[in-house]
Amino acid sequence: MQNFLQDIFYRPLRDLRISVIDRCNFRCTYCMPDKEDSRQYSFLKPGEWLSFEEIIRLTKLFVDCGVTKIRLTGGEPLLRPNLVELVGKLREIPGIKDLALTTNGFLLTQYARALKEAGLDRITVSLDALDARLFRQMNGGKGNLQKNLEGIAVCEGLDFDTIKINVVLQKGVNDGQVLDMVSYFKGKKAVLRFIEYMDVGNCNHWERRYVVPSREVVDLISARFPLRPLAAKEFGEVAARYEFVDGGGEVGFISSVTRPFCGTCTRGRISADGKLYTCLFASEGVDLRAPLRAGANEAELSALIKNVWQNRTDRYSELRTKIRSNPEPAHKVEMFQIGG
Ligand code: SAM
Ligand code: SF4
Ligand code: SF4
């Protein structure tokens, strides 16, 4: 029996993003920049990750609380051993209407078909440039543009409900790529989504001057390929969608900085070590792994989840300017720890 939970601002819990690993084979400058000095990131050990059994148990409880959409993320989720098996297990849970995954694309040619066959509905691939040098520069010299494009092409040959291409734009870095990317993807099955660079975590040393407001990107694209806005398909839709007037498909814009959408935020997030976060910009999560491993039963775990959501007050993006004016910057969880 599903319970429909609401937080303090009457926002339901509908989406759950599950980070399956905090490690990554890329070092994107806006997420996990390669450190200049010898200090390394400290990643979780495999024994600290939630096991597949623990993920399945928690997911069932979240579905009972109203979640219908699951997204697997990371770090790089395709680095988690046997991920395809997890997708198959999640697919068997009644009540999940949408099962998606976000990947940096490096291992996609290897896994796309198996993921689809295991029951994945939708896939999102990150791709910040079509210029091979810039692409590599933005992912810390780790990626290979050709491999990503081949991975996307493989996905287009499979029957995914949607394929989205996430592009994080940074002023003076890859904003010159917008029209090339639109020309390349227009009319293809894969749909571009331009994302405003966000101040998630602390390690990217975000500055507002590097944000490219989505309005500017809409205007730039529209001048060459006229666009018209599309109505949201559902409550809590993150991207503002536009369609090409000439019928060349659509394009989305995620504008967390210039047009915050906290009012309809229905997303909970679980880190790879089982902490529940109720906002991308949170400092702390609530540990679900400790009670799981201490033998808590379903009712106890469920009560914990409900209590967290019912007391949720997060609206960071709406309060960004005020929060950031605090001289003591808050410690925030990193993007690679909880996924996008
Ligand atoms: N590694 C996978 C990938 O890159 O697709 C999944 C995890 S990644 C953290 C999820 C998404 O967050 C990616 O599309 C990435 O581009 C985006 N992202 C990471 N840091 C960001 C930032 N500071 N601002 C906006 N988007 C960001
Ligand atoms: Fe890795 Fe994704 Fe972060 Fe890039 S954005 S460093 S691919 S987790
Ligand atoms: Fe949701 Fe937090 Fe983003 Fe607002 S800032 S939309 S509450 S994740």
mmCIF file of C-alpha atoms and ligand atoms in Angstrom:
data_model
loop_
_atom_site.group_PDB
_atom_site.id
_atom_site.type_symbol
_atom_site.label_atom_id
_atom_site.label_comp_id
_atom_site.label_asym_id
_atom_site.label_seq_id
_atom_site.Cartn_x
_atom_site.Cartn_y
_atom_site.Cartn_z
ATOM 1 C CA MET A 1 0.000 0.000 0.000
ATOM 2 C CA GLN A 2 1.518 3.318 -1.044
ATOM 3 C CA ASN A 3 1.560 6.201 1.401
ATOM 4 C CA PHE A 4 1.776 9.638 -0.102
ATOM 5 C CA LEU A 5 4.266 11.546 1.908
ATOM 6 C CA GLN A 6 4.593 15.295 1.858
ATOM 7 C CA ASP A 7 7.273 17.549 3.260
ATOM 8 C CA ILE A 8 6.803 20.847 5.116
ATOM 9 C CA PHE A 9 6.071 22.640 1.805
ATOM 10 C CA TYR A 10 3.603 19.931 0.633
ATOM 11 C CA ARG A 11 6.066 18.473 -1.859
ATOM 12 C CA PRO A 12 5.568 14.747 -2.374
ATOM 13 C CA LEU A 13 8.392 12.211 -2.528
ATOM 14 C CA ARG A 14 8.320 10.858 -6.066
ATOM 15 C CA ASP A 15 11.893 10.385 -7.302
ATOM 16 C CA LEU A 16 14.798 8.534 -5.780
ATOM 17 C CA ARG A 17 18.337 8.938 -7.067
ATOM 18 C CA ILE A 18 20.569 6.135 -5.965
ATOM 19 C CA SER A 19 24.325 6.636 -6.089
ATOM 20 C CA VAL A 20 25.893 3.206 -6.452
ATOM 21 C CA ILE A 21 29.537 4.293 -6.221
ATOM 22 C CA ASP A 22 31.463 7.501 -5.487
ATOM 23 C CA ARG A 23 34.458 6.637 -7.682
ATOM 24 C CA CYS A 24 34.790 7.893 -11.214
ATOM 25 C CA ASN A 25 37.053 7.345 -14.198
ATOM 26 C CA PHE A 26 36.678 11.047 -15.154
ATOM 27 C CA ARG A 27 37.777 14.149 -13.302
ATOM 28 C CA CYS A 28 35.337 16.761 -14.597
ATOM 29 C CA THR A 29 36.518 20.203 -13.619
ATOM 30 C CA TYR A 30 33.040 21.195 -12.355
ATOM 31 C CA CYS A 31 32.527 18.058 -10.248
ATOM 32 C CA MET A 32 35.727 16.312 -9.116
ATOM 33 C CA PRO A 33 38.655 18.385 -10.380
ATOM 34 C CA ASP A 34 41.982 16.618 -10.459
ATOM 35 C CA LYS A 35 43.984 17.893 -7.538
ATOM 36 C CA GLU A 36 47.142 19.745 -8.388
ATOM 37 C CA ASP A 37 48.908 18.545 -5.286
ATOM 38 C CA SER A 38 49.470 14.973 -4.169
ATOM 39 C CA ARG A 39 46.322 14.795 -2.005
ATOM 40 C CA GLN A 40 43.768 12.351 -3.343
ATOM 41 C CA TYR A 41 40.041 12.103 -2.869
ATOM 42 C CA SER A 42 39.150 9.546 -0.242
ATOM 43 C CA PHE A 43 36.612 7.171 -1.688
ATOM 44 C CA LEU A 44 34.429 4.630 0.051
ATOM 45 C CA LYS A 45 35.667 1.052 0.258
ATOM 46 C CA PRO A 46 33.486 -1.585 -1.423
ATOM 47 C CA GLY A 47 32.334 -2.925 1.953
ATOM 48 C CA GLU A 48 30.976 0.548 2.730
ATOM 49 C CA TRP A 49 28.731 0.601 -0.343
ATOM 50 C CA LEU A 50 25.154 -0.476 0.162
ATOM 51 C CA SER A 51 24.890 -4.039 -1.123
ATOM 52 C CA PHE A 52 22.360 -4.788 -3.863
ATOM 53 C CA GLU A 53 20.146 -6.482 -1.255
ATOM 54 C CA GLU A 54 20.243 -3.334 0.890
ATOM 55 C CA ILE A 55 19.478 -1.122 -2.116
ATOM 56 C CA ILE A 56 16.516 -3.305 -3.067
ATOM 57 C CA ARG A 57 15.175 -3.348 0.481
ATOM 58 C CA LEU A 58 15.364 0.430 0.778
ATOM 59 C CA THR A 59 13.947 1.004 -2.695
ATOM 60 C CA LYS A 60 10.863 -1.059 -1.840
ATOM 61 C CA LEU A 61 10.300 1.108 1.232
ATOM 62 C CA PHE A 62 10.678 4.289 -0.824
ATOM 63 C CA VAL A 63 8.193 2.948 -3.380
ATOM 64 C CA ASP A 64 5.762 2.379 -0.503
ATOM 65 C CA CYS A 65 6.255 6.065 0.357
ATOM 66 C CA GLY A 66 5.237 7.183 -3.144
ATOM 67 C CA VAL A 67 8.405 6.918 -5.244
ATOM 68 C CA THR A 68 7.721 5.870 -8.831
ATOM 69 C CA LYS A 69 10.934 7.019 -10.529
ATOM 70 C CA ILE A 70 14.407 5.674 -9.856
ATOM 71 C CA ARG A 71 17.653 6.991 -11.283
ATOM 72 C CA LEU A 72 20.987 5.216 -10.813
ATOM 73 C CA THR A 73 23.938 7.546 -10.619
ATOM 74 C CA GLY A 74 27.315 8.094 -8.963
ATOM 75 C CA GLY A 75 30.317 8.739 -9.321
ATOM 76 C CA GLU A 76 30.279 6.703 -12.470
ATOM 77 C CA PRO A 77 27.586 4.043 -12.024
ATOM 78 C CA LEU A 78 28.988 1.763 -14.732
ATOM 79 C CA LEU A 79 32.077 1.255 -12.538
ATOM 80 C CA ARG A 80 29.958 -0.563 -9.951
ATOM 81 C CA PRO A 81 30.559 -4.277 -10.489
ATOM 82 C CA ASN A 82 27.499 -6.185 -11.746
ATOM 83 C CA LEU A 83 25.363 -3.073 -12.140
ATOM 84 C CA VAL A 84 23.274 -4.792 -14.807
ATOM 85 C CA GLU A 85 22.203 -7.311 -12.182
ATOM 86 C CA LEU A 86 20.982 -4.469 -9.951
ATOM 87 C CA VAL A 87 18.977 -3.006 -12.823
ATOM 88 C CA GLY A 88 17.285 -6.389 -13.319
ATOM 89 C CA LYS A 89 16.429 -6.631 -9.614
ATOM 90 C CA LEU A 90 15.042 -3.088 -9.463
ATOM 91 C CA ARG A 91 12.946 -3.782 -12.556
ATOM 92 C CA GLU A 92 11.131 -6.519 -10.658
ATOM 93 C CA ILE A 93 9.873 -4.123 -7.969
ATOM 94 C CA PRO A 94 6.195 -3.374 -8.609
ATOM 95 C CA GLY A 95 5.391 0.338 -8.591
ATOM 96 C CA ILE A 96 8.533 1.592 -10.361
ATOM 97 C CA LYS A 97 7.248 3.304 -13.482
ATOM 98 C CA ASP A 98 10.539 4.732 -14.638
ATOM 99 C CA LEU A 99 14.031 3.309 -14.239
ATOM 100 C CA ALA A 100 16.843 5.522 -15.531
ATOM 101 C CA LEU A 101 20.621 5.861 -15.355
ATOM 102 C CA THR A 102 23.069 8.760 -15.770
ATOM 103 C CA THR A 103 26.530 7.926 -17.085
ATOM 104 C CA ASN A 104 29.612 9.703 -18.378
ATOM 105 C CA GLY A 105 29.406 7.382 -21.393
ATOM 106 C CA PHE A 106 32.920 5.941 -21.302
ATOM 107 C CA LEU A 107 31.758 2.334 -20.823
ATOM 108 C CA LEU A 108 28.481 2.651 -22.662
ATOM 109 C CA THR A 109 29.296 0.656 -25.797
ATOM 110 C CA GLN A 110 30.095 -2.234 -23.472
ATOM 111 C CA TYR A 111 26.964 -2.064 -21.291
ATOM 112 C CA ALA A 112 24.128 -0.323 -23.171
ATOM 113 C CA ARG A 113 22.499 -3.442 -24.618
ATOM 114 C CA ALA A 114 22.697 -5.431 -21.380
ATOM 115 C CA LEU A 115 21.231 -2.493 -19.426
ATOM 116 C CA LYS A 116 18.330 -2.257 -21.855
ATOM 117 C CA GLU A 117 17.726 -6.000 -21.713
ATOM 118 C CA ALA A 118 17.786 -5.910 -17.910
ATOM 119 C CA GLY A 119 14.927 -3.405 -17.995
ATOM 120 C CA LEU A 120 16.410 0.096 -17.990
ATOM 121 C CA ASP A 121 13.826 2.512 -19.433
ATOM 122 C CA ARG A 122 15.872 5.646 -20.009
ATOM 123 C CA ILE A 123 19.473 6.720 -20.224
ATOM 124 C CA THR A 124 21.238 10.060 -19.799
ATOM 125 C CA VAL A 125 24.755 10.537 -21.131
ATOM 126 C CA SER A 126 26.944 13.466 -20.138
ATOM 127 C CA LEU A 127 28.757 15.171 -23.003
ATOM 128 C CA ASP A 128 30.070 18.699 -22.593
ATOM 129 C CA ALA A 129 31.629 19.366 -25.994
ATOM 130 C CA LEU A 130 31.954 18.055 -29.531
ATOM 131 C CA ASP A 131 35.447 19.435 -29.818
ATOM 132 C CA ALA A 132 37.629 16.463 -28.821
ATOM 133 C CA ARG A 133 40.279 18.573 -27.104
ATOM 134 C CA LEU A 134 37.775 20.580 -25.087
ATOM 135 C CA PHE A 135 35.825 17.440 -24.205
ATOM 136 C CA ARG A 136 38.954 15.908 -22.709
ATOM 137 C CA GLN A 137 39.939 19.130 -21.006
ATOM 138 C CA MET A 138 36.565 19.278 -19.251
ATOM 139 C CA ASN A 139 36.781 15.717 -17.975
ATOM 140 C CA GLY A 140 40.337 16.054 -16.715
ATOM 141 C CA GLY A 141 41.974 14.362 -19.704
ATOM 142 C CA LYS A 142 40.270 11.043 -19.041
ATOM 143 C CA GLY A 143 37.538 10.788 -21.670
ATOM 144 C CA ASN A 144 37.423 9.924 -25.340
ATOM 145 C CA LEU A 145 34.904 11.822 -27.451
ATOM 146 C CA GLN A 146 34.663 9.138 -30.106
ATOM 147 C CA LYS A 147 33.851 6.501 -27.504
ATOM 148 C CA ASN A 148 31.047 8.666 -26.069
ATOM 149 C CA LEU A 149 29.561 9.326 -29.487
ATOM 150 C CA GLU A 150 29.694 5.606 -30.295
ATOM 151 C CA GLY A 151 28.017 4.814 -26.982
ATOM 152 C CA ILE A 152 25.240 7.298 -27.732
ATOM 153 C CA ALA A 153 24.821 5.796 -31.211
ATOM 154 C CA VAL A 154 24.504 2.310 -29.687
ATOM 155 C CA CYS A 155 21.777 3.629 -27.342
ATOM 156 C CA GLU A 156 19.948 5.167 -30.297
ATOM 157 C CA GLY A 157 19.803 1.724 -31.884
ATOM 158 C CA LEU A 158 18.155 0.286 -28.769
ATOM 159 C CA ASP A 159 14.602 0.895 -27.685
ATOM 160 C CA PHE A 160 15.149 3.296 -24.767
ATOM 161 C CA ASP A 161 12.127 5.483 -23.942
ATOM 162 C CA THR A 162 14.410 8.527 -23.968
ATOM 163 C CA ILE A 163 18.104 9.272 -24.400
ATOM 164 C CA LYS A 164 19.205 12.579 -22.936
ATOM 165 C CA ILE A 165 22.523 14.320 -23.370
ATOM 166 C CA ASN A 166 23.534 16.432 -20.370
ATOM 167 C CA VAL A 167 25.715 19.440 -21.186
ATOM 168 C CA VAL A 168 27.017 21.510 -18.269
ATOM 169 C CA LEU A 169 27.803 24.937 -19.676
ATOM 170 C CA GLN A 170 30.564 27.127 -18.288
ATOM 171 C CA LYS A 171 31.103 30.651 -19.543
ATOM 172 C CA GLY A 172 34.290 31.027 -21.543
ATOM 173 C CA VAL A 173 34.851 27.268 -21.482
ATOM 174 C CA ASN A 174 32.275 25.422 -23.604
ATOM 175 C CA ASP A 175 29.533 27.986 -24.300
ATOM 176 C CA GLY A 176 30.988 28.269 -27.824
ATOM 177 C CA GLN A 177 29.895 24.644 -28.395
ATOM 178 C CA VAL A 178 26.143 25.241 -28.141
ATOM 179 C CA LEU A 179 25.281 25.657 -31.815
ATOM 180 C CA ASP A 180 27.564 22.828 -32.954
ATOM 181 C CA MET A 181 25.915 20.519 -30.447
ATOM 182 C CA VAL A 182 22.437 21.562 -31.503
ATOM 183 C CA SER A 183 23.328 21.036 -35.176
ATOM 184 C CA TYR A 184 24.702 17.574 -34.387
ATOM 185 C CA PHE A 185 21.806 16.319 -32.237
ATOM 186 C CA LYS A 186 18.878 18.093 -33.896
ATOM 187 C CA GLY A 187 16.589 15.497 -35.455
ATOM 188 C CA LYS A 188 18.310 12.628 -33.608
ATOM 189 C CA LYS A 189 16.637 10.518 -30.938
ATOM 190 C CA ALA A 190 19.014 11.800 -28.256
ATOM 191 C CA VAL A 191 17.765 15.073 -26.733
ATOM 192 C CA LEU A 192 20.133 17.798 -25.509
ATOM 193 C CA ARG A 193 19.741 19.313 -22.055
ATOM 194 C CA PHE A 194 21.798 22.361 -21.218
ATOM 195 C CA ILE A 195 22.504 22.601 -17.503
ATOM 196 C CA GLU A 196 23.546 25.710 -15.626
ATOM 197 C CA TYR A 197 26.780 25.175 -13.766
ATOM 198 C CA MET A 198 25.833 24.727 -10.111
ATOM 199 C CA ASP A 199 27.581 25.297 -6.798
ATOM 200 C CA VAL A 200 27.208 21.693 -5.686
ATOM 201 C CA GLY A 201 29.823 20.654 -3.143
ATOM 202 C CA ASN A 202 32.911 22.671 -2.364
ATOM 203 C CA CYS A 203 35.693 21.184 -4.465
ATOM 204 C CA ASN A 204 34.776 22.859 -7.779
ATOM 205 C CA HIS A 205 35.288 26.369 -6.300
ATOM 206 C CA TRP A 206 32.156 27.584 -8.128
ATOM 207 C CA GLU A 207 31.817 31.223 -9.076
ATOM 208 C CA ARG A 208 28.659 32.759 -10.438
ATOM 209 C CA ARG A 209 30.492 34.463 -13.294
ATOM 210 C CA TYR A 210 30.993 31.057 -14.928
ATOM 211 C CA VAL A 211 27.241 30.383 -15.109
ATOM 212 C CA VAL A 212 25.665 30.732 -18.546
ATOM 213 C CA PRO A 213 22.019 31.734 -17.922
ATOM 214 C CA SER A 214 19.661 29.411 -19.816
ATOM 215 C CA ARG A 215 17.795 32.444 -21.203
ATOM 216 C CA GLU A 216 20.935 33.395 -23.154
ATOM 217 C CA VAL A 217 21.238 29.868 -24.517
ATOM 218 C CA VAL A 218 17.577 29.772 -25.583
ATOM 219 C CA ASP A 219 18.046 33.084 -27.408
ATOM 220 C CA LEU A 220 21.272 31.942 -29.058
ATOM 221 C CA ILE A 221 19.719 28.706 -30.333
ATOM 222 C CA SER A 222 16.446 30.344 -31.308
ATOM 223 C CA ALA A 223 18.185 32.929 -33.501
ATOM 224 C CA ARG A 224 19.487 30.091 -35.690
ATOM 225 C CA PHE A 225 16.936 27.304 -35.056
ATOM 226 C CA PRO A 226 13.633 28.864 -33.903
ATOM 227 C CA LEU A 227 12.242 27.319 -30.724
ATOM 228 C CA ARG A 228 8.899 27.384 -28.966
ATOM 229 C CA PRO A 229 8.255 26.398 -25.340
ATOM 230 C CA LEU A 230 6.531 23.129 -24.471
ATOM 231 C CA ALA A 231 4.213 22.611 -21.513
ATOM 232 C CA ALA A 232 5.574 20.505 -18.651
ATOM 233 C CA LYS A 233 4.525 16.864 -18.915
ATOM 234 C CA GLU A 234 4.317 16.346 -15.175
ATOM 235 C CA PHE A 235 4.637 17.969 -11.751
ATOM 236 C CA GLY A 236 8.255 18.376 -10.709
ATOM 237 C CA GLU A 237 9.751 18.312 -14.204
ATOM 238 C CA VAL A 238 13.280 19.673 -13.845
ATOM 239 C CA ALA A 239 13.978 20.804 -17.413
ATOM 240 C CA ALA A 240 12.121 23.569 -19.233
ATOM 241 C CA ARG A 241 11.507 21.979 -22.635
ATOM 242 C CA TYR A 242 11.380 23.671 -26.039
ATOM 243 C CA GLU A 243 10.726 22.228 -29.477
ATOM 244 C CA PHE A 244 12.262 23.230 -32.779
ATOM 245 C CA VAL A 245 9.622 24.992 -34.855
ATOM 246 C CA ASP A 246 10.754 23.021 -37.916
ATOM 247 C CA GLY A 247 9.974 19.695 -36.240
ATOM 248 C CA GLY A 248 13.608 18.793 -35.438
ATOM 249 C CA GLY A 249 12.764 17.479 -31.963
ATOM 250 C CA GLU A 250 13.276 19.176 -28.626
ATOM 251 C CA VAL A 251 15.880 20.595 -26.271
ATOM 252 C CA GLY A 252 15.798 21.121 -22.502
ATOM 253 C CA PHE A 253 17.250 23.638 -20.065
ATOM 254 C CA ILE A 254 17.967 23.051 -16.389
ATOM 255 C CA SER A 255 18.269 26.426 -14.726
ATOM 256 C CA SER A 256 18.866 25.785 -11.071
ATOM 257 C CA VAL A 257 20.738 29.090 -10.676
ATOM 258 C CA THR A 258 18.628 31.572 -12.656
ATOM 259 C CA ARG A 259 15.196 29.889 -12.323
ATOM 260 C CA PRO A 260 15.165 27.697 -9.228
ATOM 261 C CA PHE A 261 12.539 24.953 -9.109
ATOM 262 C CA CYS A 262 12.605 24.029 -5.429
ATOM 263 C CA GLY A 263 8.834 24.547 -5.163
ATOM 264 C CA THR A 264 8.226 21.333 -7.093
ATOM 265 C CA CYS A 265 11.277 19.334 -5.979
ATOM 266 C CA THR A 266 10.205 15.755 -5.361
ATOM 267 C CA ARG A 267 13.661 14.180 -5.267
ATOM 268 C CA GLY A 268 15.371 12.212 -2.523
ATOM 269 C CA ARG A 269 18.938 10.974 -2.893
ATOM 270 C CA ILE A 270 20.842 8.086 -1.362
ATOM 271 C CA SER A 271 24.631 8.118 -1.335
ATOM 272 C CA ALA A 272 26.605 4.946 -2.068
ATOM 273 C CA ASP A 273 27.108 4.461 1.687
ATOM 274 C CA GLY A 274 23.407 4.708 2.381
ATOM 275 C CA LYS A 275 22.860 8.265 3.583
ATOM 276 C CA LEU A 276 19.559 9.885 2.675
ATOM 277 C CA TYR A 277 19.870 13.473 1.402
ATOM 278 C CA THR A 278 16.869 15.664 0.724
ATOM 279 C CA CYS A 279 18.702 18.299 -1.323
ATOM 280 C CA LEU A 280 21.592 18.370 -3.784
ATOM 281 C CA PHE A 281 23.169 21.127 -1.713
ATOM 282 C CA ALA A 282 22.791 19.492 1.686
ATOM 283 C CA SER A 283 25.587 19.289 4.215
ATOM 284 C CA GLU A 284 24.487 16.135 5.956
ATOM 285 C CA GLY A 285 22.509 13.026 5.161
ATOM 286 C CA VAL A 286 20.639 10.668 7.452
ATOM 287 C CA ASP A 287 22.317 7.297 7.807
ATOM 288 C CA LEU A 288 20.085 4.444 6.663
ATOM 289 C CA ARG A 289 22.884 1.880 6.426
ATOM 290 C CA ALA A 290 23.601 1.762 10.170
ATOM 291 C CA PRO A 291 20.031 0.781 11.118
ATOM 292 C CA LEU A 292 19.871 -1.594 8.141
ATOM 293 C CA ARG A 293 23.010 -3.375 9.323
ATOM 294 C CA ALA A 294 21.907 -3.267 12.964
ATOM 295 C CA GLY A 295 18.840 -5.337 12.092
ATOM 296 C CA ALA A 296 16.090 -2.710 11.873
ATOM 297 C CA ASN A 297 12.836 -4.078 10.496
ATOM 298 C CA GLU A 298 10.783 -2.637 7.628
ATOM 299 C CA ALA A 299 8.479 -0.636 9.925
ATOM 300 C CA GLU A 300 11.416 0.988 11.696
ATOM 301 C CA LEU A 301 13.213 1.853 8.460
ATOM 302 C CA SER A 302 10.027 3.161 6.935
ATOM 303 C CA ALA A 303 9.342 5.368 9.974
ATOM 304 C CA LEU A 304 12.845 6.812 9.670
ATOM 305 C CA ILE A 305 12.415 7.654 5.969
ATOM 306 C CA LYS A 306 8.991 9.198 6.559
ATOM 307 C CA ASN A 307 10.246 11.297 9.423
ATOM 308 C CA VAL A 308 13.074 12.709 7.298
ATOM 309 C CA TRP A 309 10.809 13.601 4.384
ATOM 310 C CA GLN A 310 7.981 15.021 6.493
ATOM 311 C CA ASN A 311 10.426 17.398 8.161
ATOM 312 C CA ARG A 312 12.117 18.461 4.938
ATOM 313 C CA THR A 313 12.494 22.223 4.476
ATOM 314 C CA ASP A 314 15.187 22.369 1.733
ATOM 315 C CA ARG A 315 15.065 25.125 -0.873
ATOM 316 C CA TYR A 316 18.729 25.942 -1.359
ATOM 317 C CA SER A 317 18.487 27.297 -4.916
ATOM 318 C CA GLU A 318 15.789 29.761 -3.927
ATOM 319 C CA LEU A 319 17.952 30.971 -1.055
ATOM 320 C CA ARG A 320 21.326 30.687 -2.811
ATOM 321 C CA THR A 321 22.289 34.366 -2.747
ATOM 322 C CA LYS A 322 21.418 34.744 0.918
ATOM 323 C CA ILE A 323 23.118 31.501 1.948
ATOM 324 C CA ARG A 324 26.238 32.307 -0.038
ATOM 325 C CA SER A 325 26.505 35.753 1.522
ATOM 326 C CA ASN A 326 27.384 34.034 4.791
ATOM 327 C CA PRO A 327 31.116 34.615 5.357
ATOM 328 C CA GLU A 328 31.478 31.067 6.721
ATOM 329 C CA PRO A 329 30.842 28.886 3.656
ATOM 330 C CA ALA A 330 28.873 25.751 4.467
ATOM 331 C CA HIS A 331 30.396 22.353 3.910
ATOM 332 C CA LYS A 332 28.266 20.611 1.263
ATOM 333 C CA VAL A 333 28.145 17.052 0.019
ATOM 334 C CA GLU A 334 29.977 16.626 -3.299
ATOM 335 C CA MET A 335 28.139 15.877 -6.542
ATOM 336 C CA PHE A 336 30.100 12.654 -7.092
ATOM 337 C CA GLN A 337 28.890 11.417 -3.692
ATOM 338 C CA ILE A 338 25.176 11.777 -4.392
ATOM 339 C CA GLY A 339 24.899 12.035 -8.181
ATOM 340 C CA GLY A 340 23.039 14.603 -10.251
HETATM 341 N N1 SAM B 1 29.231 10.233 -13.712
HETATM 342 C C1 SAM B 1 27.943 10.311 -14.286
HETATM 343 C C2 SAM B 1 27.872 11.435 -15.295
HETATM 344 O O1 SAM B 1 28.747 12.289 -15.287
HETATM 345 O O2 SAM B 1 26.914 11.440 -16.063
HETATM 346 C C3 SAM B 1 26.823 10.431 -13.269
HETATM 347 C C4 SAM B 1 27.067 11.306 -12.075
HETATM 348 S S1 SAM B 1 27.247 13.046 -12.456
HETATM 349 C C5 SAM B 1 27.556 13.717 -10.842
HETATM 350 C C6 SAM B 1 25.556 13.492 -12.839
HETATM 351 C C7 SAM B 1 25.381 14.749 -13.643
HETATM 352 O O3 SAM B 1 25.744 15.851 -12.865
HETATM 353 C C8 SAM B 1 26.225 14.813 -14.903
HETATM 354 O O4 SAM B 1 25.420 15.063 -16.022
HETATM 355 C C9 SAM B 1 27.155 15.970 -14.636
HETATM 356 O O5 SAM B 1 27.496 16.659 -15.810
HETATM 357 C C10 SAM B 1 26.328 16.816 -13.689
HETATM 358 N N2 SAM B 1 27.121 17.731 -12.869
HETATM 359 C C11 SAM B 1 28.201 17.425 -12.126
HETATM 360 N N3 SAM B 1 28.657 18.529 -11.484
HETATM 361 C C12 SAM B 1 27.846 19.549 -11.848
HETATM 362 C C13 SAM B 1 27.802 20.941 -11.521
HETATM 363 N N4 SAM B 1 28.673 21.500 -10.707
HETATM 364 N N5 SAM B 1 26.805 21.687 -12.062
HETATM 365 C C14 SAM B 1 25.895 21.134 -12.895
HETATM 366 N N6 SAM B 1 25.877 19.821 -13.214
HETATM 367 C C15 SAM B 1 26.851 19.047 -12.717
HETATM 368 FE FE1 SF4 B 2 32.624 11.712 -12.816
HETATM 369 FE FE2 SF4 B 2 30.201 12.378 -13.563
HETATM 370 FE FE3 SF4 B 2 31.527 13.871 -11.772
HETATM 371 FE FE4 SF4 B 2 32.344 13.858 -14.279
HETATM 372 S S1 SF4 B 2 30.355 14.601 -13.520
HETATM 373 S S2 SF4 B 2 33.646 13.643 -12.467
HETATM 374 S S3 SF4 B 2 31.883 11.833 -14.897
HETATM 375 S S4 SF4 B 2 30.825 11.816 -11.477
HETATM 376 FE FE1 SF4 B 3 15.552 20.349 -4.796
HETATM 377 FE FE2 SF4 B 3 17.495 21.306 -3.266
HETATM 378 FE FE3 SF4 B 3 17.625 21.559 -5.929
HETATM 379 FE FE4 SF4 B 3 15.862 23.009 -4.528
HETATM 380 S S1 SF4 B 3 18.067 23.142 -4.407
HETATM 381 S S2 SF4 B 3 15.472 21.877 -6.442
HETATM 382 S S3 SF4 B 3 15.310 21.532 -2.902
HETATM 383 S S4 SF4 B 3 17.661 19.636 -4.763
#
